[in-house]
Coordinates of C-alpha atoms in Angstrom, one line a residue:
X178 CA 11.5 -33.5 7.4
X179 CA 13.3 -33.6 4.6
X180 CA 15.8 -30.7 3.2
X181 CA 13.8 -30.4 -0.1
X182 CA 12.1 -27.4 -0.8
X183 CA 9.9 -26.5 -4.0
X184 CA 11.3 -22.7 -3.2
X185 CA 13.3 -20.7 -0.9
X186 CA 9.9 -18.3 -0.4
X187 CA 6.3 -19.0 -1.2
X188 CA 4.2 -16.2 -1.7
X189 CA 0.1 -16.7 -1.4
X190 CA -1.7 -14.4 -3.1
X191 CA -1.3 -12.4 -6.6
X192 CA -2.3 -9.2 -6.2
X193 CA -0.2 -5.9 -6.4
X194 CA 1.3 -6.7 -3.1
X195 CA 2.0 -10.3 -3.7
X196 CA 3.4 -9.8 -7.2
X197 CA 5.4 -6.8 -5.9
X198 CA 6.9 -9.4 -3.2
X199 CA 7.7 -11.8 -5.6
X200 CA 9.2 -9.5 -8.3
X201 CA 11.4 -8.0 -5.2
X202 CA 12.4 -11.5 -4.0
X203 CA 13.8 -12.3 -7.7
X204 CA 15.4 -8.8 -7.8
X205 CA 17.2 -10.2 -5.0
X206 CA 18.1 -13.5 -6.6
X207 CA 15.4 -15.5 -4.4
X208 CA 14.1 -19.0 -5.5
X209 CA 10.3 -17.8 -5.3
X210 CA 6.7 -19.5 -6.0
X211 CA 3.6 -17.4 -5.9
X212 CA 0.5 -19.4 -5.3
X213 CA -3.1 -17.8 -6.3
X214 CA -6.5 -18.8 -5.8
X215 CA -7.7 -16.9 -8.7
X216 CA -7.2 -18.7 -12.2
X217 CA -6.9 -14.9 -13.9
X218 CA -6.9 -11.3 -13.0
X219 CA -10.0 -9.5 -12.2
X220 CA -11.4 -7.2 -14.5
X221 CA -12.3 -4.5 -12.7
X222 CA -9.7 -1.9 -10.4
X223 CA -10.0 -1.9 -6.7
X224 CA -6.8 0.1 -5.7
X225 CA -5.5 2.4 -8.4
X226 CA -3.4 5.2 -7.0
X227 CA 0.5 5.1 -6.0
X228 CA 2.1 7.8 -3.5
X229 CA 5.4 9.2 -3.5
X230 CA 6.8 6.8 -1.3
X231 CA 5.9 3.4 -2.5
X232 CA 7.1 4.6 -6.1
X233 CA 10.5 5.1 -4.3
X234 CA 10.1 1.6 -3.1
X235 CA 8.6 0.4 -6.4
X236 CA 11.6 1.9 -7.9
X237 CA 14.4 0.6 -5.8
X238 CA 13.4 -3.0 -7.1
X239 CA 12.9 -1.8 -10.8
X240 CA 9.4 -2.1 -10.6
X241 CA 8.1 1.5 -10.5
X242 CA 8.9 2.7 -14.5
X243 CA 7.0 0.0 -16.0
X244 CA 3.6 0.6 -14.0
X245 CA 4.1 4.4 -14.7
X246 CA 3.8 3.7 -18.4
X247 CA 0.3 3.2 -17.7
X248 CA -0.8 5.9 -15.4
X249 CA -1.7 9.1 -15.1
X250 CA 0.6 11.5 -12.9
X251 CA -1.8 13.6 -11.0
X252 CA -0.7 17.0 -9.4
X253 CA -3.8 18.8 -7.8
X254 CA -6.6 18.4 -5.6
X255 CA -9.7 20.5 -5.9
X256 CA -12.1 20.9 -3.0
X257 CA -15.6 21.9 -2.9
X258 CA -17.0 22.6 0.3
X259 CA -21.0 22.8 0.3
X260 CA -20.5 23.6 -3.6
X261 CA -18.3 26.4 -2.7
X262 CA -14.4 26.0 -3.9
X263 CA -11.5 26.1 -1.9
X264 CA -8.0 26.6 -3.0
X265 CA -6.6 24.0 -4.9
X266 CA -3.9 22.1 -3.6
X267 CA -0.5 21.2 -5.1
X268 CA 0.2 17.2 -4.2
X269 CA 3.2 17.1 -5.8
X270 CA 5.1 19.6 -3.6
X271 CA 7.2 17.2 -1.9
X272 CA 11.0 16.2 -1.6
X273 CA 11.0 13.0 -3.5
X274 CA 12.4 12.0 -6.9
X275 CA 8.3 10.8 -7.7
X276 CA 6.4 13.8 -6.4
X277 CA 3.5 13.1 -8.4
X278 CA 0.7 10.5 -7.4
X279 CA 0.2 8.0 -10.0
X280 CA -3.5 6.9 -10.9
X281 CA -3.8 3.5 -13.0
X282 CA -6.2 0.6 -12.4
X283 CA -5.3 -2.5 -10.0
X284 CA -5.7 -4.9 -13.0
X285 CA -3.2 -3.0 -15.2
X286 CA -0.7 -2.8 -12.0
X287 CA -1.3 -6.7 -11.8
X288 CA -0.5 -7.4 -15.5
X289 CA 2.6 -5.2 -15.6
X290 CA 3.7 -6.9 -12.5
X291 CA 3.3 -10.4 -13.8
X292 CA 5.0 -9.8 -16.8
X293 CA 8.0 -8.4 -14.8
X294 CA 7.6 -11.3 -12.6
X295 CA 7.7 -13.9 -15.3
X296 CA 10.7 -12.0 -16.8
X297 CA 12.7 -12.4 -13.8
X298 CA 12.3 -16.2 -13.9
X299 CA 9.2 -16.1 -11.1
X300 CA 7.2 -19.1 -11.0
X301 CA 3.2 -18.7 -10.6
X302 CA 0.4 -21.6 -9.9
X303 CA -3.3 -20.5 -10.1
X304 CA -6.2 -22.5 -9.3
X305 CA -5.5 -23.9 -5.6
X306 CA -6.5 -22.8 -2.7
X307 CA -4.1 -22.9 0.7
X308 CA -5.8 -25.4 3.6
X309 CA -3.1 -25.6 5.7
X310 CA 0.6 -24.3 6.9
X311 CA 2.7 -26.2 9.2
X312 CA 5.8 -25.2 10.2
X313 CA 9.1 -26.7 11.7
X314 CA 12.6 -25.7 12.6
X315 CA 13.7 -26.0 8.7
X316 CA 10.7 -24.6 7.2
X317 CA 7.0 -24.6 6.1
X318 CA 4.8 -26.9 4.4
X319 CA 1.9 -25.4 2.3
X320 CA -1.3 -27.8 1.1
X321 CA -2.9 -26.6 -1.6
X322 CA -6.4 -27.8 -2.7
X323 CA -7.6 -27.6 -6.5
X324 CA -11.2 -27.0 -6.0
X325 CA -13.8 -27.9 -3.5
X326 CA -13.1 -31.8 -3.6
X327 CA -10.1 -31.7 -5.5
X328 CA -6.4 -33.3 -5.1
X329 CA -4.3 -32.0 -2.3
X330 CA -0.6 -31.1 -3.2
X331 CA 2.2 -30.5 -0.5
X332 CA 4.6 -27.6 -1.1
X333 CA 7.6 -26.9 1.1
X334 CA 9.7 -23.8 1.6
X335 CA 11.9 -21.5 3.8
X336 CA 9.6 -19.3 4.4
X337 CA 6.2 -18.4 3.4
X338 CA 4.7 -14.5 2.8
X339 CA 0.9 -14.7 3.1
X340 CA -0.7 -11.9 0.9
X341 CA -3.9 -13.3 0.5
X342 CA -6.0 -10.4 1.1
X343 CA -8.8 -9.0 3.7
X344 CA -10.4 -12.6 3.8
X345 CA -7.1 -14.4 4.2
X346 CA -7.1 -18.1 4.7
X347 CA -3.3 -18.3 6.2
X348 CA -3.9 -15.6 9.1
X349 CA -6.2 -17.4 11.1
X350 CA -4.3 -20.8 10.5
X351 CA -1.4 -18.6 12.5
X352 CA -3.7 -17.6 15.0
X353 CA -3.6 -14.1 13.8
X354 CA -6.8 -13.4 13.3
X355 CA -8.9 -10.3 14.6
X356 CA -12.2 -8.6 14.6
X357 CA -12.8 -5.7 12.8
X358 CA -14.3 -2.4 14.0
X359 CA -17.2 -0.8 12.0
X360 CA -18.5 2.2 10.9
X361 CA -22.5 2.3 11.2
X362 CA -24.8 4.0 9.1
X363 CA -22.5 4.7 6.0
X364 CA -21.9 3.3 2.8
X365 CA -19.8 3.6 -0.2
X366 CA -21.0 3.5 -3.8
X367 CA -19.0 4.1 -6.7
X368 CA -18.7 3.6 -10.4
X369 CA -15.6 3.3 -13.0
X370 CA -16.8 4.8 -16.2
X371 CA -16.6 7.5 -19.1
X372 CA -16.9 11.0 -17.7
X373 CA -18.4 14.2 -19.3
X374 CA -19.0 17.4 -17.1
X375 CA -18.0 21.0 -17.0
X376 CA -14.9 21.0 -15.2
X377 CA -11.6 20.0 -16.7
X378 CA -11.2 16.0 -18.0
X379 CA -7.5 16.5 -17.7
X380 CA -6.4 13.5 -16.0
X381 CA -3.8 15.3 -13.8
X382 CA -6.3 16.2 -11.3
X383 CA -8.6 15.2 -8.3
X384 CA -11.8 16.4 -7.2
X385 CA -13.3 15.9 -3.7
X386 CA -16.9 17.6 -2.7
X387 CA -17.7 17.9 0.7
X388 CA -21.6 17.9 1.2
X389 CA -24.3 17.8 3.7
X390 CA -24.5 13.8 3.4
X391 CA -20.9 13.2 2.9
X392 CA -18.2 13.1 0.5
X393 CA -17.6 12.4 -3.3
X394 CA -14.4 12.0 -5.1
X395 CA -13.7 12.0 -8.7
X396 CA -10.6 10.6 -9.9
X397 CA -9.0 9.6 -13.2
X398 CA -8.5 5.6 -13.8
X399 CA -6.4 4.2 -16.6
X400 CA -7.8 4.2 -20.2
X401 CA -9.9 7.7 -20.2
X402 CA -11.9 6.4 -17.3
X403 CA -13.0 8.4 -14.0
X404 CA -14.1 7.0 -10.5
X405 CA -16.7 8.5 -9.0
X406 CA -17.4 7.3 -5.4
X407 CA -19.8 8.6 -2.3
X408 CA -19.0 8.0 1.0
X409 CA -22.6 9.3 3.0
X410 CA -25.3 8.4 5.2
X411 CA -27.2 4.9 3.9
X412 CA -30.6 6.0 5.2
X413 CA -33.1 5.3 2.1
X414 CA -30.0 3.9 0.5
X415 CA -30.8 0.4 -1.4
X416 CA -28.3 -2.2 0.3
X417 CA -26.9 -3.4 -3.4
X418 CA -24.9 -2.4 -6.1
X419 CA -25.9 0.9 -7.3
X420 CA -27.3 1.6 -11.0
X421 CA -25.7 3.8 -13.2
X422 CA -28.6 6.1 -13.4
X423 CA -28.7 6.3 -9.8
X424 CA -24.9 7.0 -9.4
X425 CA -25.4 9.8 -12.0
X426 CA -28.4 11.5 -10.4
X427 CA -26.3 11.8 -7.1
X428 CA -23.2 13.0 -8.9
X429 CA -25.3 15.9 -10.7
X430 CA -26.8 16.8 -7.2
X431 CA -23.1 16.9 -5.5
X432 CA -21.1 18.5 -7.9
X433 CA -24.0 21.0 -8.9
X434 CA -23.6 20.0 -12.7
X435 CA -26.6 19.0 -14.2
X436 CA -24.9 18.1 -17.5
X437 CA -23.0 15.4 -15.9
X438 CA -23.1 12.2 -18.0
X439 CA -21.6 8.8 -16.9
X440 CA -21.4 6.3 -20.0
X441 CA -19.6 2.6 -20.5
X442 CA -19.5 1.4 -16.6
X443 CA -16.5 -1.0 -16.2
X444 CA -17.4 -1.5 -12.3
X445 CA -20.8 -0.6 -10.2
X446 CA -20.2 -1.7 -6.7
X447 CA -21.1 -0.6 -3.1
X448 CA -19.4 -1.6 0.5
X449 CA -19.7 -0.8 4.0
X450 CA -16.8 0.6 6.4
X451 CA -14.6 -1.6 8.6
X452 CA -10.7 -1.6 9.7
X453 CA -8.5 -3.4 11.8
X454 CA -4.7 -4.8 12.2
X455 CA -3.5 -8.0 12.8
X456 CA -2.2 -8.4 16.4
X457 CA 1.2 -9.5 14.8
X458 CA 2.9 -9.7 11.3
X459 CA 4.6 -12.7 11.9
X460 CA 4.7 -16.1 13.2
X461 CA 7.9 -18.3 12.9
X462 CA 8.7 -18.6 9.5
X463 CA 5.6 -17.1 8.1
X464 CA 4.9 -13.4 7.2
X465 CA 1.5 -11.2 6.5
X466 CA 1.4 -8.3 4.1
X467 CA -1.0 -6.3 2.5
X468 CA -4.6 -6.7 3.5
X469 CA -4.0 -10.3 4.8
X470 CA -2.4 -8.2 7.7
X471 CA -4.6 -5.2 7.7
X472 CA -8.6 -4.1 6.7
X473 CA -8.0 -0.6 5.6
X474 CA -10.6 2.1 5.1
X475 CA -10.9 3.5 1.7
X476 CA -9.8 7.2 2.6
X477 CA -6.7 8.5 1.1
X478 CA -6.0 5.9 -0.8
X479 CA -3.5 4.1 1.8
X480 CA -4.0 0.4 1.5
X481 CA -2.1 -0.7 -1.2
X482 CA 0.5 1.7 -0.7
X483 CA 1.2 0.4 2.8
X484 CA 0.9 -2.9 1.6
X485 CA 3.8 -2.4 -1.1
X486 CA 5.7 -1.2 2.1
X487 CA 5.4 -4.8 3.5
X488 CA 6.5 -6.5 0.0
X489 CA 9.3 -4.5 -0.4
X490 CA 10.5 -4.6 3.3
X491 CA 10.0 -8.3 3.9
X492 CA 11.7 -9.0 0.6
X493 CA 14.9 -7.6 1.5
X494 CA 15.0 -9.2 4.9
X495 CA 14.2 -12.8 3.4
X496 CA 16.9 -12.1 1.1
X497 CA 19.5 -11.0 3.4
X498 CA 19.0 -14.0 5.8
X499 CA 19.0 -16.9 2.8
X500 CA 22.2 -15.4 1.6
X501 CA 23.5 -15.9 5.1
X502 CA 24.5 -11.8 5.6
X503 CA 21.9 -10.9 8.1
X504 CA 21.1 -12.5 11.7
X505 CA 17.3 -13.8 12.7
X506 CA 16.9 -10.3 14.4
X507 CA 16.6 -8.8 10.8
X508 CA 13.5 -10.8 10.3
X509 CA 12.0 -10.4 13.4
X510 CA 12.2 -6.4 13.1
X511 CA 9.6 -6.8 10.3
X512 CA 6.8 -7.5 12.7
X513 CA 7.8 -4.4 15.0
X514 CA 8.4 -2.1 12.4
X515 CA 5.4 -2.9 9.8
X516 CA 3.1 -4.0 12.5
X517 CA 3.3 -1.0 14.1
X518 CA 3.3 1.5 11.2
X519 CA -0.1 -0.6 10.2
X520 CA -1.5 0.2 13.7
X521 CA -0.6 3.8 13.6
X522 CA -1.9 4.3 10.0
X523 CA -5.5 2.7 11.0
X524 CA -5.8 5.2 13.9
X525 CA -5.0 8.1 11.7
X526 CA -7.4 6.8 8.6
X527 CA -10.7 6.0 11.5
X528 CA -9.8 9.8 12.7
X529 CA -10.0 11.0 9.3
X530 CA -13.0 9.0 8.3
X531 CA -15.1 10.2 11.1
X532 CA -14.1 13.8 10.2
X533 CA -15.3 13.0 6.8
X534 CA -18.6 11.4 7.0
X535 CA -19.6 12.2 10.6
X536 CA -19.1 15.8 10.0
X537 CA -20.9 18.7 11.8
X538 CA -21.0 22.4 11.8
X539 CA -17.3 22.9 13.5
X540 CA -15.8 20.6 10.9
X541 CA -17.7 21.9 8.3
X542 CA -16.7 25.7 9.2
X543 CA -13.2 24.6 9.4
X544 CA -13.2 23.2 5.9
X545 CA -14.8 26.1 4.4
X546 CA -11.9 28.2 5.7
X547 CA -9.2 25.4 5.2
X548 CA -7.1 27.3 2.6
X549 CA -7.0 30.1 5.1
X550 CA -6.4 28.8 8.5
X551 CA -5.6 24.8 8.0
X552 CA -1.7 24.3 6.8
X553 CA -2.5 21.3 5.5
X554 CA -5.8 20.2 4.7
X555 CA -4.9 16.6 4.9
X556 CA -4.6 16.7 8.6
X557 CA -8.1 17.7 8.9
X558 CA -9.7 15.5 6.2
X559 CA -7.8 12.0 6.1
X560 CA -6.2 12.3 9.7
X561 CA -2.7 13.0 8.5
X562 CA -0.8 15.5 6.6
X563 CA 1.8 12.9 4.9
X564 CA -0.9 11.2 2.3
X565 CA 2.6 10.6 0.3
X566 CA 3.9 8.6 3.2
X567 CA 7.1 10.0 3.4
X568 CA 7.1 10.4 6.9
X569 CA 6.8 6.7 7.6
X570 CA 9.6 5.7 9.8
X571 CA 10.4 3.2 12.4
X572 CA 12.3 5.4 15.4
X573 CA 11.4 1.8 18.0
X574 CA 12.7 -0.7 15.6
X575 CA 15.0 -3.2 17.0
X576 CA 17.3 -2.8 14.1
X577 CA 18.2 0.7 15.2
X578 CA 21.5 1.7 17.0
X579 CA 22.0 5.4 16.8
X580 CA 25.0 6.6 18.6
X581 CA 24.8 10.2 16.8
X582 CA 21.3 11.1 18.5
X583 CA 22.6 13.6 20.9
X584 CA 24.6 15.6 17.9
X585 CA 21.6 15.4 15.5
X586 CA 19.5 16.8 18.2
X587 CA 21.9 19.5 19.2
X588 CA 22.2 20.6 15.5
X589 CA 18.4 19.9 14.7
X590 CA 19.7 18.6 11.3
X591 CA 20.0 15.1 10.0
X592 CA 17.8 11.6 10.0
X593 CA 17.8 9.8 13.1
X594 CA 17.8 6.4 13.3
X595 CA 15.0 4.8 11.5
X596 CA 14.3 7.9 9.6
X597 CA 14.0 7.7 5.8
X598 CA 17.2 9.9 4.1
X599 CA 16.7 11.9 1.3
X600 CA 18.2 11.2 -1.9
X601 CA 21.9 11.9 -2.3
X602 CA 25.2 11.1 -4.0
X603 CA 27.7 9.2 -1.7
X604 CA 31.0 7.6 -2.3
X605 CA 31.3 8.8 -5.8
X606 CA 28.6 6.1 -7.1
X607 CA 25.9 7.0 -9.1
X608 CA 22.8 8.1 -7.0
X609 CA 20.7 5.2 -8.0
X610 CA 23.3 2.8 -6.5
X611 CA 23.6 4.4 -3.1
X612 CA 20.8 6.9 -2.2
X613 CA 17.4 5.4 -2.9
X614 CA 15.4 6.6 0.0
X615 CA 14.2 3.2 0.6
X616 CA 17.7 1.7 0.6
X617 CA 18.8 4.3 3.4
X618 CA 15.5 3.6 5.0
X619 CA 15.7 -0.5 4.5
X620 CA 16.2 -0.9 8.5
X621 CA 20.0 -2.3 8.2
X622 CA 21.3 0.8 10.4
X623 CA 23.8 1.4 12.8
X624 CA 25.5 4.8 13.9
X625 CA 22.4 6.8 12.2
X626 CA 23.5 6.0 9.0
X627 CA 20.9 3.4 6.5
X628 CA 23.2 0.5 5.6
X629 CA 21.7 0.8 2.1
X630 CA 24.3 3.2 0.9
X631 CA 26.6 0.4 0.9
X632 CA 24.0 -2.3 -0.5
X633 CA 25.9 -2.3 -3.6
X634 CA 29.0 -0.6 -3.2
X635 CA 30.5 -2.6 -0.6
X636 CA 29.0 -6.0 0.2
X637 CA 31.3 -7.1 2.9
X638 CA 30.3 -3.9 4.9
X639 CA 26.9 -5.1 4.6
X640 CA 27.5 -8.4 5.9
X641 CA 29.5 -7.0 8.9
X642 CA 26.4 -4.6 10.1
X643 CA 24.5 -7.4 9.7
X644 CA 26.5 -9.8 12.0
X645 CA 26.6 -6.8 14.6
X646 CA 22.9 -7.1 15.1

């Protein structure tokens, strides 16, 4: 195979995760090309929230602030159980430089990332579908077809990242496909629309209503809109997108607010529930990220956020290997770290989903007393008490070499290898240079320290550490 490459890395998919991967690669100086089958950005929003940890990751590659300019910071969650309010929960009470959850719109996020990607010199091709992927010892050959019977083009890269969604065309080509688990008898119906109701319309709050038949959420969407969704029993519900009047009637019933009115709908949709994780996140020189590697349940808004971890994590690895600063084990660790984390998240979500939409008297009683007897309501409702994803860690990563584990255990303080390190100063450098949690957590670790501390201050130390692994 010849040595010509059209790009060092090709990214298949221009959703939020694929665009983040492209921007992160350009941030690290990698020659990158994004391929996207769609000819333009979708005009409606699927994922729309960013938790604290993904914001830290975005900040580490210079993306967070631009997105935050078109997002609402949310600080409070209001819960109602069969019409009775429980104590509101502050979700910004976490140790992070970005404690407030951001709510925007997926199309707005994509547009912002596209602009940044272009400003960083990134290239993109739209309107072509990947139909084959072939690997050899030097790189990857990607065949792209224009239209159903259009011409084919072959592109060459050293590595490929597949971020082409839940219906990925690349994943089955790698023999990494999977059969998802399904939840029967339940359906989601939702709308993005203008909202008028008795409670506050300030976009700094979320509202969740647990009712006899299921679960309803109300959350802000950028541009003065709100999203209302209903996860509920599908008995007697038409298997189609709802009408605005149907959604409004259900919303009035669930919230108990007969004045609730919806206008100017941007998106009406319905869906069934399935989840699963690919048996692997890497195959040779090809890596999966985002929905291409997992099907996420719509609970806790974790799907896109988990994908952003993938994007930033694979980008720095590829950059380090391409620059000759890291050994292949750094790339190999991506599968172990991110694949393992997705499997864990999938199990947590399934547990939370069952508790939310297959509830019984015991769960309802616990929910009714949540503000008194449940320290973290997220653990009961969502399957985890860390929706902000700050506890994401890789204790079994092949990159870990923790010679201080015994000391940290005895002292009961300090992070262990593979854990996120809180923000702080070091070596007299600016905090943003040395102490972003993603840098400390990024994976090149030895002696219990995250080598991200040295990432900008001492490149020589980085290269030495990479060779050790």
